[in-house]
Short mmCIF file of C-alpha atoms in Angstrom, two decimals:
data_model
loop_
_atom_site.label_atom_id
_atom_site.label_comp_id
_atom_site.label_asym_id
_atom_site.label_seq_id
_atom_site.Cartn_x
_atom_site.Cartn_y
_atom_site.Cartn_z
CA MET W 3 13.98 20.24 9.70
CA LYS W 4 15.78 18.86 6.66
CA GLU W 5 14.06 18.70 3.29
CA THR W 6 11.90 15.62 3.05
CA LYS W 7 11.92 13.17 0.20
CA THR W 8 9.29 12.33 -2.38
CA ALA W 9 6.95 9.35 -2.35
CA LYS W 10 9.14 7.67 -4.98
CA GLN W 11 12.23 8.00 -2.80
CA ALA W 12 10.47 6.72 0.34
CA MET W 13 8.26 3.96 -1.12
CA SER W 14 8.78 0.23 -0.82
CA ARG W 15 10.06 -1.21 -4.07
CA GLY W 16 9.58 -4.89 -3.27
CA LEU W 17 6.02 -4.70 -4.50
CA VAL W 18 3.66 -7.64 -4.05
CA THR W 19 0.74 -7.49 -6.47
CA LEU W 20 -2.33 -9.62 -6.93
CA GLN W 21 -4.37 -10.44 -10.03
CA PRO W 22 -8.15 -9.91 -10.26
CA ARG W 23 -8.94 -13.49 -11.28
CA MET W 24 -6.80 -15.24 -8.68
CA ASP W 25 -8.45 -17.14 -5.83
CA VAL W 26 -9.10 -14.75 -2.96
CA LEU W 27 -8.11 -17.32 -0.33
CA GLU W 28 -4.69 -17.62 -2.04
CA ALA W 29 -4.43 -13.81 -2.00
CA LEU W 30 -5.34 -13.80 1.70
CA ARG W 31 -2.57 -16.35 2.35
CA ILE W 32 -0.06 -14.13 0.50
CA LEU W 33 -1.02 -11.12 2.62
CA VAL W 34 -0.87 -13.04 5.91
CA GLU W 35 2.43 -14.79 5.16
CA GLY W 36 3.98 -11.56 3.87
CA ARG W 37 2.68 -9.61 6.88
CA LEU W 38 1.10 -7.15 4.44
CA SER W 39 -1.86 -4.94 5.28
CA GLY W 40 -2.90 -4.90 1.64
CA ALA W 41 -1.69 -5.23 -1.93
CA PRO W 42 -2.47 -3.60 -5.27
CA VAL W 43 -4.42 -5.62 -7.82
CA VAL W 44 -3.16 -5.33 -11.40
CA ASP W 45 -4.46 -6.68 -14.69
CA GLN W 46 -2.45 -8.73 -17.20
CA ILE W 47 -0.65 -5.68 -18.56
CA GLY W 48 0.11 -4.08 -15.20
CA ASN W 49 -2.71 -1.55 -14.94
CA LEU W 50 -3.87 -0.84 -11.38
CA VAL W 51 -7.47 -2.06 -11.13
CA GLY W 52 -7.98 -2.27 -7.37
CA ILE W 53 -6.52 -2.97 -3.96
CA LEU W 54 -7.16 -5.83 -1.57
CA THR W 55 -6.84 -4.81 2.08
CA GLU W 56 -6.98 -6.46 5.48
CA ARG W 57 -10.45 -4.98 5.87
CA ASP W 58 -11.59 -6.64 2.64
CA CYS W 59 -10.01 -9.91 3.80
CA MET W 60 -11.81 -9.87 7.15
CA LYS W 61 -15.11 -10.56 5.36
CA ILE W 62 -13.47 -13.34 3.35
CA ALA W 63 -11.93 -14.99 6.42
CA LEU W 64 -15.21 -14.87 8.33
CA GLY W 65 -17.14 -16.37 5.44
CA ALA W 66 -14.62 -19.13 4.75
CA GLY W 67 -13.69 -19.92 8.34
CA TYR W 68 -17.03 -19.71 10.10
CA HIS W 69 -19.67 -20.14 7.44
CA SER W 70 -17.90 -22.67 5.17
CA GLU W 71 -18.29 -20.35 2.20
CA ASP W 72 -16.07 -20.58 -0.84
CA GLY W 73 -13.85 -17.60 -1.37
CA GLY W 74 -14.15 -16.56 -4.99
CA ARG W 75 -11.95 -14.27 -7.02
CA VAL W 76 -10.01 -11.24 -5.83
CA GLU W 77 -12.02 -9.02 -8.21
CA ASN W 78 -15.18 -9.81 -6.20
CA PHE W 79 -13.71 -8.52 -2.94
CA MET W 80 -11.15 -5.84 -3.85
CA THR W 81 -11.72 -2.12 -3.49
CA ARG W 82 -11.99 -0.74 -7.01
CA SER W 83 -11.74 2.99 -6.35
CA VAL W 84 -8.10 3.23 -5.33
CA VAL W 85 -6.62 6.40 -3.91
CA THR W 86 -3.08 6.78 -5.23
CA VAL W 87 -0.22 9.20 -4.82
CA ASP W 88 2.02 10.62 -7.53
CA ALA W 89 5.70 9.63 -7.38
CA ASN W 90 6.77 13.27 -6.95
CA THR W 91 4.48 14.03 -4.01
CA PRO W 92 6.50 15.24 -1.00
CA VAL W 93 6.51 12.81 1.92
CA THR W 94 5.09 15.56 4.15
CA GLU W 95 2.01 15.73 1.89
CA VAL W 96 1.67 11.94 2.01
CA ALA W 97 1.89 12.17 5.81
CA GLU W 98 -1.00 14.64 5.82
CA ARG W 99 -3.09 12.23 3.74
CA PHE W 100 -2.37 9.41 6.18
CA ALA W 101 -3.10 11.63 9.18
CA ASN W 102 -6.50 12.59 7.76
CA SER W 103 -7.65 9.16 6.55
CA ASN W 104 -7.82 5.49 7.50
CA PHE W 105 -5.41 4.47 4.74
CA ARG W 106 -2.40 2.39 5.79
CA ARG W 107 -0.78 2.31 2.37
CA LEU W 108 -1.07 4.16 -0.95
CA PRO W 109 0.00 2.93 -4.38
CA VAL W 110 2.62 5.20 -5.97
CA MET W 111 2.03 6.09 -9.61
CA GLU W 112 4.36 7.56 -12.22
CA ARG W 113 3.04 8.49 -15.67
CA GLY W 114 -0.06 6.37 -15.06
CA ARG W 115 1.90 3.25 -14.03
CA LEU W 116 2.17 1.58 -10.63
CA ILE W 117 5.79 1.79 -9.46
CA GLY W 118 5.56 1.04 -5.75
CA ILE W 119 3.61 1.43 -2.56
CA ILE W 120 4.14 3.80 0.34
CA SER W 121 3.01 2.93 3.85
CA ARG W 122 2.55 4.85 7.05
CA ARG W 123 5.78 3.26 8.30
CA ASP W 124 7.72 4.40 5.21
CA VAL W 125 6.55 7.96 5.83
CA LEU W 126 7.33 7.84 9.55
CA LYS W 127 10.88 6.65 8.81
CA GLN W 128 11.44 9.61 6.50
CA LEU W 129 9.96 12.14 8.91
CA GLU W 130 11.96 10.73 11.82
CA ALA W 131 15.17 10.94 9.77
CA ALA W 132 14.38 14.53 8.81
CA TRP W 133 13.93 15.52 12.47
CA GLN W 134 17.33 14.21 13.51
CA PRO W 135 19.85 16.97 14.08
CA ASP W 136 22.69 17.07 11.61
CA ARG W 137 25.39 15.25 13.57
CA HIS W 138 28.14 16.30 11.19
CA ARG W 139 27.98 19.97 12.09
CA ILE W 140 30.22 21.40 14.77
#
């Protein structure tokens, strides 16, 4: 198997972030329209303060859709204790984390700053590419 890449090399760079004080129903719309399973929540200066996931949104959707409840702010529904991965973590190590948890995505951090997000699909793409035989050899 070829050498695998790092989280930074495999992550998605088109990062969608949410703000803690934004309306949670607007955040839910962003996730649904973007076909995202979750998004990091950052404060005004870009610090990671939480993550809003599909699981978090299920409670919101039930409350708003079936019980006529107002949504509220993202900060009231987000998960505050966020598991992250360092930018230099090998993709194989990220794969092990995904295999042993329910996480679908992990924020990628470099020097304490959010730089991207890596998903199960990102990791699977890298692992699949690494398994392919080198077609250029004779």
